[in-house]
Coordinates of C-alpha atoms and ligand atoms in Angstrom, one line a residue:
X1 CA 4.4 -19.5 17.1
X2 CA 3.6 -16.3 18.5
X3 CA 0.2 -15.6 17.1
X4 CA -3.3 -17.9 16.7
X5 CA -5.0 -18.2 13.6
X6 CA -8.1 -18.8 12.2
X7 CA -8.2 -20.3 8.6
X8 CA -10.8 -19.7 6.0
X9 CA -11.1 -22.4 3.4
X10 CA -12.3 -21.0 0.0
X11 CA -15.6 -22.8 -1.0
X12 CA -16.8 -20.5 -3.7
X13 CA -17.5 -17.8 -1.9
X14 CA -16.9 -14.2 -3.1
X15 CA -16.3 -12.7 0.5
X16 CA -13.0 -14.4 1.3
X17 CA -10.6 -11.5 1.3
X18 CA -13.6 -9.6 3.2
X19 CA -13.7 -11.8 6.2
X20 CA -10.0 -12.4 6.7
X21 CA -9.8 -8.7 7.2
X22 CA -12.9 -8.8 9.6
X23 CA -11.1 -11.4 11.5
X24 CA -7.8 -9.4 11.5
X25 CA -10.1 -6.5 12.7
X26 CA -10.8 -9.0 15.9
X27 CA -7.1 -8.7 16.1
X28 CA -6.8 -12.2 14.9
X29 CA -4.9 -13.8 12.6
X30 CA -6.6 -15.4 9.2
X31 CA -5.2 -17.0 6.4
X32 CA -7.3 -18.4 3.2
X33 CA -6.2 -21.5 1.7
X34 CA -7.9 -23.7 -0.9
X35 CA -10.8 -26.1 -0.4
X36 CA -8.6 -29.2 -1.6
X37 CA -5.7 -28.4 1.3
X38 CA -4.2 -31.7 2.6
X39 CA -4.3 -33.1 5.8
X40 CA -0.7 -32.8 6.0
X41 CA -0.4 -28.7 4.9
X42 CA -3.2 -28.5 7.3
X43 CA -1.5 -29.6 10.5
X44 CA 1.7 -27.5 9.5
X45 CA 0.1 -24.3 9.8
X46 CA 1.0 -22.6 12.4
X47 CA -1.2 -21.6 15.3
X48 CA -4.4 -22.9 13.9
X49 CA -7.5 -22.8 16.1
X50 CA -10.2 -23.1 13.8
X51 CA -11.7 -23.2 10.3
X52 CA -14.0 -22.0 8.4
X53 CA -15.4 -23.3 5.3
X54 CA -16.7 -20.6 3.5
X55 CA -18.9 -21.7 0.4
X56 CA -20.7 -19.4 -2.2
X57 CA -21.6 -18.8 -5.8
X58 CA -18.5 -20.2 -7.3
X59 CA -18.7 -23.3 -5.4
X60 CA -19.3 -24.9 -8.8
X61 CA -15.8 -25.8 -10.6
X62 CA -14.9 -27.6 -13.7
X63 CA -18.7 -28.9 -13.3
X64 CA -18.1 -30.3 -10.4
X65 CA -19.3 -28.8 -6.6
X66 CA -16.1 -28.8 -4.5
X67 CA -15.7 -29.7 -1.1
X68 CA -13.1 -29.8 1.4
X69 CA -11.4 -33.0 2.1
X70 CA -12.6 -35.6 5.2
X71 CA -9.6 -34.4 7.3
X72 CA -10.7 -30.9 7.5
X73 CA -14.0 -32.2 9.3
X74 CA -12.0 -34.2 11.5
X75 CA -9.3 -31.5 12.4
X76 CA -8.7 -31.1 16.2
X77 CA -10.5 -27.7 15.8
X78 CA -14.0 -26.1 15.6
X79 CA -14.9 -25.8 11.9
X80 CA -17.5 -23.0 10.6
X81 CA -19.4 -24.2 7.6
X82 CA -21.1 -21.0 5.8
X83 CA -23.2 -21.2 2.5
X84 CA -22.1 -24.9 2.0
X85 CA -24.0 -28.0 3.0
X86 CA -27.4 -25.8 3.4
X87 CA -25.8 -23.8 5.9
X88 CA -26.4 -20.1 6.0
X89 CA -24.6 -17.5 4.0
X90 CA -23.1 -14.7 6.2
X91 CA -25.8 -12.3 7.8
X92 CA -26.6 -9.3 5.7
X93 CA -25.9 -7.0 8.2
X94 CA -22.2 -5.7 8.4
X95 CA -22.8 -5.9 12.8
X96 CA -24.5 -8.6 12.8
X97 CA -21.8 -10.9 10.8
X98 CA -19.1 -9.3 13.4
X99 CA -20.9 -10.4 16.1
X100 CA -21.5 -14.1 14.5
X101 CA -17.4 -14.1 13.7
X102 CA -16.5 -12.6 17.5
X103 CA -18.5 -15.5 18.9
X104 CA -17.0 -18.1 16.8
X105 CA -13.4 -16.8 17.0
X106 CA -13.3 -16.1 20.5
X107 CA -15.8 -18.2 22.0
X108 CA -15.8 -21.7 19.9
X109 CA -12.1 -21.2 19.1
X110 CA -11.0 -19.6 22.2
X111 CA -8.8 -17.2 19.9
X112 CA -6.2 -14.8 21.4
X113 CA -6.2 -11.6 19.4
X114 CA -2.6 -11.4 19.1
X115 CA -2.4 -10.4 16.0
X116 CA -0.2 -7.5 15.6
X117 CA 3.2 -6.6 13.4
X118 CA 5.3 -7.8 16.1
X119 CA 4.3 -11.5 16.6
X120 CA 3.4 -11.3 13.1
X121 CA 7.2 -10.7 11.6
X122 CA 8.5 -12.9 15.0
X123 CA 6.2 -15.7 13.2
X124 CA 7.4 -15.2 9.4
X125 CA 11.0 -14.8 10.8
X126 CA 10.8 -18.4 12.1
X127 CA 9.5 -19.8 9.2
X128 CA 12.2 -18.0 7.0
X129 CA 14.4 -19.7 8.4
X130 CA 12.6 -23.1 8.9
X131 CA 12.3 -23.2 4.8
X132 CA 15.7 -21.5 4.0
X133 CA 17.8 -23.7 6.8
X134 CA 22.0 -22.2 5.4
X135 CA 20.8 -21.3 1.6
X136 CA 21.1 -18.2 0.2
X137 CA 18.2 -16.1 -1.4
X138 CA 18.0 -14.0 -4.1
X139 CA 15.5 -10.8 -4.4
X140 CA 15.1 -8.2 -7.1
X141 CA 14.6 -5.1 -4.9
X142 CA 13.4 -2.6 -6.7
X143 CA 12.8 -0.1 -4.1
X144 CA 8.7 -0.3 -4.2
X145 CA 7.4 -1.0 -1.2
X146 CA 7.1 -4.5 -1.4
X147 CA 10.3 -5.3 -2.0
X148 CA 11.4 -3.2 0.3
X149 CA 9.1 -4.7 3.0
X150 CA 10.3 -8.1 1.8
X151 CA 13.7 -7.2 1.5
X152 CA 13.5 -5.8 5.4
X153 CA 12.1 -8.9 6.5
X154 CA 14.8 -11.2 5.0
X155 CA 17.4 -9.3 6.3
X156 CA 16.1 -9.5 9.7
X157 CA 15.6 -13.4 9.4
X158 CA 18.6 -14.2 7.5
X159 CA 20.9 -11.6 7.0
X160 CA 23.7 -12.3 4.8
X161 CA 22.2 -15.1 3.5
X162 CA 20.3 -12.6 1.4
X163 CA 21.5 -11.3 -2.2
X164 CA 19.2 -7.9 -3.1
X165 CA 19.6 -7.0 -6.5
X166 CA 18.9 -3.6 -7.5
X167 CA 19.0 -2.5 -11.2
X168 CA 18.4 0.8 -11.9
X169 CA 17.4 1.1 -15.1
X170 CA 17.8 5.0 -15.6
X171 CA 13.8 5.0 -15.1
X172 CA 13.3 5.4 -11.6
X173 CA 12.3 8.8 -10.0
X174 CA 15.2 11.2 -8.7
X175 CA 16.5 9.6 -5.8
X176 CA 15.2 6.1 -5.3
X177 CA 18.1 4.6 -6.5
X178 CA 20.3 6.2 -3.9
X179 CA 17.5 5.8 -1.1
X180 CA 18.0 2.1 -2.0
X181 CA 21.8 1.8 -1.2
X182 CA 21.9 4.2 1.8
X183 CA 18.7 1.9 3.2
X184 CA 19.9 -1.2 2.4
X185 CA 23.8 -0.8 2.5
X186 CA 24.5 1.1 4.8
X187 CA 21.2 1.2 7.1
X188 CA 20.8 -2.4 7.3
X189 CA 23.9 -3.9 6.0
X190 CA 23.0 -5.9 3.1
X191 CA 24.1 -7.5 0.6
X192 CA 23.5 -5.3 -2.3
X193 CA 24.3 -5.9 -5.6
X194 CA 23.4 -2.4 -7.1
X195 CA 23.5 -2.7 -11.3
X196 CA 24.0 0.6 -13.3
X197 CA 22.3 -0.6 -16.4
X198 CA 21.0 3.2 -17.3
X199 CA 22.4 3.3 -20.4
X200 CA 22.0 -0.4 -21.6
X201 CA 18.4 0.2 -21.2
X202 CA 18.3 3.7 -22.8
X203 CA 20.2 2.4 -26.0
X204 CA 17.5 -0.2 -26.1
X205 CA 14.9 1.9 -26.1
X206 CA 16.6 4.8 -28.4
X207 CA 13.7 5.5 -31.3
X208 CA 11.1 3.4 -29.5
X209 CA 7.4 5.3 -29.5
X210 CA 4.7 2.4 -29.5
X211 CA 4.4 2.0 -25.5
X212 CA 3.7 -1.5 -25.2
X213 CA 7.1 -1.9 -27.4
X214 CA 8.8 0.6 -24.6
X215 CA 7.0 -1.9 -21.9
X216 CA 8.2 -5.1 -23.3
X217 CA 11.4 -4.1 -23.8
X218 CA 12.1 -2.5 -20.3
X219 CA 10.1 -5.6 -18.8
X220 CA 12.1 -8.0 -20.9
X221 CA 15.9 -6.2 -20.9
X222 CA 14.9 -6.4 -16.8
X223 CA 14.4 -10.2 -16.6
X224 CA 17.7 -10.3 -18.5
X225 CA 19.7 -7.8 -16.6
X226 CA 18.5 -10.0 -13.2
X227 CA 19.3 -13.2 -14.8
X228 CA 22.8 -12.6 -15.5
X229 CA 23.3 -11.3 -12.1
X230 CA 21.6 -14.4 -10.8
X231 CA 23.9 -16.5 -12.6
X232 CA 27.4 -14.5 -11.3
X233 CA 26.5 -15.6 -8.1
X234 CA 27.1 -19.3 -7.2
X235 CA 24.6 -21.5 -5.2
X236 CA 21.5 -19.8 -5.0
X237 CA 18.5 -22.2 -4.3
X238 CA 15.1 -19.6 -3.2
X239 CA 14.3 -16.3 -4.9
X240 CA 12.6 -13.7 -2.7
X241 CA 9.1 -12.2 -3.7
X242 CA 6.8 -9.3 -2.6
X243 CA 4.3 -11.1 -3.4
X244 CA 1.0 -9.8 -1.5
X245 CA -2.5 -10.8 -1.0
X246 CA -4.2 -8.9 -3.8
X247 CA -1.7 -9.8 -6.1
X248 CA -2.9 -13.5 -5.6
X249 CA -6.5 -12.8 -5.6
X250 CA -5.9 -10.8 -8.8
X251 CA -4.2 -13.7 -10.3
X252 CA -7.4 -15.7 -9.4
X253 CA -8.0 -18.5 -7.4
X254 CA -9.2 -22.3 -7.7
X255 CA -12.9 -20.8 -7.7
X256 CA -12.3 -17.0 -9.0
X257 CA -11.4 -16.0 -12.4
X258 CA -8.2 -14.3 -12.7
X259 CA -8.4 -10.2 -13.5
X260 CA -4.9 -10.3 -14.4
X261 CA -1.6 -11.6 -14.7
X262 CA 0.3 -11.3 -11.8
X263 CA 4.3 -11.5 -12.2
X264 CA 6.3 -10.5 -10.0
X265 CA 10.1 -11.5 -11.5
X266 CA 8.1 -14.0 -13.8
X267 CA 10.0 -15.0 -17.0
X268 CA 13.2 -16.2 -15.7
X269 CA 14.8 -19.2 -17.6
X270 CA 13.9 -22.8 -16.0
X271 CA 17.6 -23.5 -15.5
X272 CA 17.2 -21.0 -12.5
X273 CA 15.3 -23.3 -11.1
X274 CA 14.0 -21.3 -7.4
X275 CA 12.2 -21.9 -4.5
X276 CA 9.9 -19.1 -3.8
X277 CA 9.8 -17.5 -0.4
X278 CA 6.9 -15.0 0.0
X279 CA 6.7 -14.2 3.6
X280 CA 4.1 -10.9 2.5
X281 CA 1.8 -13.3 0.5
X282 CA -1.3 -12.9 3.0
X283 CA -0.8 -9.3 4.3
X284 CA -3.0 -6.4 2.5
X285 CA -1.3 -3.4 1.2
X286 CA -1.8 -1.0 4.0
X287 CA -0.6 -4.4 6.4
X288 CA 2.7 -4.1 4.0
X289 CA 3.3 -0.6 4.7
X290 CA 2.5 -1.2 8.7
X291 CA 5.3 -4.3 8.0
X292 CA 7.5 -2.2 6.6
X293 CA 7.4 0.8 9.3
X294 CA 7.7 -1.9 11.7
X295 CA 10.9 -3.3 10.6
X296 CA 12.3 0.6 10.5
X297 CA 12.0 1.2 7.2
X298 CA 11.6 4.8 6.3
X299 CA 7.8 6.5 5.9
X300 CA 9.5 7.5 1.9
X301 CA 9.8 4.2 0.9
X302 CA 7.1 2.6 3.1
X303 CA 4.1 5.3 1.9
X304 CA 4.8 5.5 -1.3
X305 CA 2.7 6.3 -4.0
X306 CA 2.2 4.1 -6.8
X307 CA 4.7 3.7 -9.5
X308 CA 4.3 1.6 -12.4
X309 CA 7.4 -0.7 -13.6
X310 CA 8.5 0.9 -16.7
X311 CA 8.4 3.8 -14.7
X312 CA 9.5 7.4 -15.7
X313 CA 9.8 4.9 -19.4
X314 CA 5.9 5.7 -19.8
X315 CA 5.9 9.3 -18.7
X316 CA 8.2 10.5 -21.3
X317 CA 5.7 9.9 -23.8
X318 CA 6.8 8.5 -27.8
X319 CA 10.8 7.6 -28.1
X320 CA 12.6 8.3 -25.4
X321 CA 15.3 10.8 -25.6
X322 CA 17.9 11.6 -22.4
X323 CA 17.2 15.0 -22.2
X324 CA 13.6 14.8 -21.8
X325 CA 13.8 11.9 -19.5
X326 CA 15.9 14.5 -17.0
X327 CA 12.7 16.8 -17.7
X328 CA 10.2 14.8 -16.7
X329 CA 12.7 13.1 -13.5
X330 CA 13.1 16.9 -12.6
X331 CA 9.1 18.4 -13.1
X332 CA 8.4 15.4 -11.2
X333 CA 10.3 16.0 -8.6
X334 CA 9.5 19.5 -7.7
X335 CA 5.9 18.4 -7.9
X336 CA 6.6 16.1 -5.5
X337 CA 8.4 18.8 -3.3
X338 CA 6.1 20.7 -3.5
X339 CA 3.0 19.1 -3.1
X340 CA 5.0 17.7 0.5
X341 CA 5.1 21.0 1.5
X342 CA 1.5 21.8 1.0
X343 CA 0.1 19.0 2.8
X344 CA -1.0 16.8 -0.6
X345 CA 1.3 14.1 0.0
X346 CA -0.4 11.8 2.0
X347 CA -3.6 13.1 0.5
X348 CA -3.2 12.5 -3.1
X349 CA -3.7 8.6 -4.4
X350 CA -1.1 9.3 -7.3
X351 CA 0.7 12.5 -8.9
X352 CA 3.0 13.0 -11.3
X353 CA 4.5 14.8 -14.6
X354 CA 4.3 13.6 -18.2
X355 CA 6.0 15.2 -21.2
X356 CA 5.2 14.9 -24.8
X357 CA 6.9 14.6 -27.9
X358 CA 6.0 18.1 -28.9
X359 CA 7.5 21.7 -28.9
X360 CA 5.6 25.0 -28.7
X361 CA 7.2 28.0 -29.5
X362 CA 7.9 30.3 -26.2
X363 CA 9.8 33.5 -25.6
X364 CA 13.1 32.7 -23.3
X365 CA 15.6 35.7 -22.2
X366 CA 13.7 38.3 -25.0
X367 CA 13.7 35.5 -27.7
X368 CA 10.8 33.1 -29.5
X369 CA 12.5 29.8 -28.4
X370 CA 10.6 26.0 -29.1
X371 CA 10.7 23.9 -25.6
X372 CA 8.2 21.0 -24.3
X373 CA 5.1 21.4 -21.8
X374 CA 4.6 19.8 -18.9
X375 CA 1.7 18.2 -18.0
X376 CA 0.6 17.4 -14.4
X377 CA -1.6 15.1 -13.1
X378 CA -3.2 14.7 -9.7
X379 CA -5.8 11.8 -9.1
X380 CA -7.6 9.8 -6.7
X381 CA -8.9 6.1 -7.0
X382 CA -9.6 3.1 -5.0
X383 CA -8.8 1.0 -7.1
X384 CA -7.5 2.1 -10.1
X385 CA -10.1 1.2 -12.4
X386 CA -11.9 4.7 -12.4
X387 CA -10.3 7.9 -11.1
X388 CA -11.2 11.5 -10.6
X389 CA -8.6 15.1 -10.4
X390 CA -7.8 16.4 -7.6
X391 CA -8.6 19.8 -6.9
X392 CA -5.3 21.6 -6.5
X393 CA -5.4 25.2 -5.4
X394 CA -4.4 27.2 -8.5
X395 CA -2.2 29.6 -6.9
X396 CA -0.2 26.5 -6.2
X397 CA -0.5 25.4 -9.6
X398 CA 0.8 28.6 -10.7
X399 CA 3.6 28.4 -8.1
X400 CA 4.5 25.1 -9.8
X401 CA 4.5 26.0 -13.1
X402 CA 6.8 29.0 -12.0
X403 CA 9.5 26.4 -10.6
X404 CA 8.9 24.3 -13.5
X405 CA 9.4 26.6 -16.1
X406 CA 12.5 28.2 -14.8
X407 CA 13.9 25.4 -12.7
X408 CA 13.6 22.6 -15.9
X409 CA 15.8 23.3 -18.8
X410 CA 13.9 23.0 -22.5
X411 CA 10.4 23.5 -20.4
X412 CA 8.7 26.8 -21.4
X413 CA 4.8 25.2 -20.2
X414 CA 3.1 23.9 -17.7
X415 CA -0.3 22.2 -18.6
X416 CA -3.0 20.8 -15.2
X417 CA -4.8 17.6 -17.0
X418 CA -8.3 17.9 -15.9
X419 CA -9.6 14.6 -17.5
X420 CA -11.0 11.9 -15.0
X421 CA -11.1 8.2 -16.1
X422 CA -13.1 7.1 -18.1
X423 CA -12.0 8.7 -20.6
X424 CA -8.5 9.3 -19.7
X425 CA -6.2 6.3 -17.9
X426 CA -4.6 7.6 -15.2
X427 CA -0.6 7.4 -17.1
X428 CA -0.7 9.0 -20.4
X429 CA 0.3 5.8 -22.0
Ligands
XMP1 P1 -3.9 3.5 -16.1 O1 -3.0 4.4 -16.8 O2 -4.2 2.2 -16.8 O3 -3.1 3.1 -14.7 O4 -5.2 4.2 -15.7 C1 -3.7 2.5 -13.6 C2 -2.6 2.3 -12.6 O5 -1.6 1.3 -13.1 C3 -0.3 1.9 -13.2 N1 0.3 1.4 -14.4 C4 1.2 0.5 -14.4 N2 1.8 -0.2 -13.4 N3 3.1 -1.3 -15.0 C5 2.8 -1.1 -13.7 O6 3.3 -1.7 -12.8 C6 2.6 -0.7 -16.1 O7 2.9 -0.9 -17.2 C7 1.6 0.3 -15.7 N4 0.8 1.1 -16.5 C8 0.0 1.8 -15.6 C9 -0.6 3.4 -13.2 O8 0.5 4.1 -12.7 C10 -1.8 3.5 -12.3 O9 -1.5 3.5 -10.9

């Protein structure tokens, strides 16, 4: 293995995902694992060369305080107790802590801080290939940047041995599903099993308003539209997943709560009974995007703004109806275009048109004519959970409402939502 590691051991405390990335700021290595590893998944971690046992508040669990097993004590490596067996917490001071985690990484551990993209996809490559030996893998890839990361990876470890799946369900925004086969095809040679199911989901969804209806059905006609795939091809034993780390702090761990849910391609029959290989599944996002831009991928894909699954589906608000859906696909992508052009792209957490299921009346070539507004939105968030507008400079809101209006047929308005959240969400549904 190319690259040391240092490995945290979660004993209740809150500031796991915090240290890892102060370690990775060292330039080392870090992965967290649960307080009850074995001895045996231990000693096959890679590159270990020390631990630390990192206790907190929610060392309590199921009424019982946890503690890691007798082997982790004995391992042929320094170990770091924090907050657990009346040790100290972590200082309180942010300089102060770095300086306690320098001197036990590089010092006690006699860590090399060889962490970088490099050795890190060297690494996951040999231990692709390690799990996966001659089987194939299958991976949805739905052009998001974690599949695409993952997908890159694969492909570099395994090649042909890999099955991307890419169903474009008439949702996505214009041009992804193309970027997909010229990046994958034709870029990297893949296989790529590209599934035109446009207007199987749009007859689905035909009359549809209620948006958690819309959701389920484009969530659920998705698992089945991959499924079938899955089951054309013969002899698949692992299913690729971009899973990442928040996704699996999200989804809680033995001592945190889970916020939510996390499903990746969850909901697939039993009979398709996979092995899961997750090579992402301790990288942070922005570690994902310096992945992905390693591997060659391109910054489009790799910097990507959010998009949410059902996609354009909950943009293209009540029942959706073709002609709007080209609407909102089109508005959005001139907004796009042109917020590129004026430097926003990189700037702006998340952007993008909506269009309701109203009419207002307008006047089109000298006559009243009855066509949809548009309605932009602009916003910026860390996480998600609050957000506020971005400023745009009107003149080039008025420049985009120009292009909209006479670029986007049936569009006679243009409307700049100006609500943070709370109270608005960030999608309009
Ligand atoms: P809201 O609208 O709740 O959105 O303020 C917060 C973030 O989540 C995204 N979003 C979704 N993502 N499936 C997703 O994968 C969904 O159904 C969904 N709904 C909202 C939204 O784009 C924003 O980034």
């Amino acid at each position: 293995m190319k690259q040391d590691m240092i490995v945290i051991l979660d004993l209740g405390s809150e500031k796991n995902p915090q240290i890892a990335r102060e370690i990775r700021a060292l330039g080392v290595y870090t992965e967290i694992h649960p307080h009850d590893i074995t001895e045996q998944e231990l000693a096959a971690l890679p590159g270990v060369k020390g631990i630390i046992l990192n206790g907190g508040p929610n060392r309590v669990v199921d009424g019982v305080e946890i503690d890691a097993s007798e082997a982790v004590y004995k391992a042929n490596v320094p170990v770091l107790l924090v907050d657990h067996k009346g040790n100290a917490p972590w200082p309180k001071d942010e300089a102060e802590r770095k300086e306690s985690l320098r001197r036990f990484v590089f010092d006690q551990c006699g860590a090399e801080a060889n962490w970088n993209m490099e050795n890190f996809i060297a690494d996951q490559v040999e231990l692709i290939r390690r799990q996966v030996g001659d089987g194939k893998v299958l991976l949805a890839l739905s052009g998001g940047v974690d599949s695409s990361v993952v997908a890159a990876l694969l492909i570099k470890a395994i090649g042909k041995q890999l099955t991307c799946v890419h169903v474009n369900h008439g949702l996505l925004r214009q041009g992804e599903p193309e970027q997909v086969v010229e990046v994958f095809r034709h870029q990297m040679d893949a296989n790529l099993v590209y599934v035109d199911a446009v207007d199987r989901f749009l007859d689905k969804l035909a009359g549809v308003a209620d948006p958690e209806q819309k959701r389920k059905i484009i969530g659920g006609e998705f698992i089945r539209v991959f499924e079938e795939e899955a089951r054309k091809l013969d002899g698949i034993r692992f299913l690729g997943q971009g899973t990442i780390y928040p996704d699996i702090i999200e989804s809680g761990t033995k001592t945190v709560k889970a916020v939510k849910s996390h499903h990746n391609v969850g909901g697939l029959p039993e009979d398709l009974d996979f092995e899961l290989v997750e090579p992402l599944k301790m990288l942070f996002k922005d570690e994902v995007r310096a992945c992905g831009v390693a591997l060659g991928l391109p910054d489009s894909m790799v910097y990507r703004q959010p998009f949410p699954g059902p996609g354009l589906g909950v943009r293209c608000l009540g029942a959706i109806t073709r002609d709007r859906l080209e609407a909102v696909r089109a508005s959005d992508a001139i907004l796009r275009e042109e917020f590129a052009k004026n430097g926003l792209e990189g700037k702006v957490w998340q952007y993008f048109t909506a269009i309701p299921d109203i009419k207002s009346v307008g006047v089109r070539d000298g006559k009243r004519a009855d066509e949809w507004p548009v309605i932009i939105r602009a916003v910026n968030t860390v996480d998600a959970m609050t957000a506020t507008v971005e400023d745009v400079p009107f003149a080039l809101l008025q420049h985009i409402t120009y292009r909209i209006t006479h670029e986007v047929k049936g569009v006679n308005r243009v409307l700049y939502d100006l609500t943070p959240k709370p109270t608005g969400t960030i999608e309009w549904e």
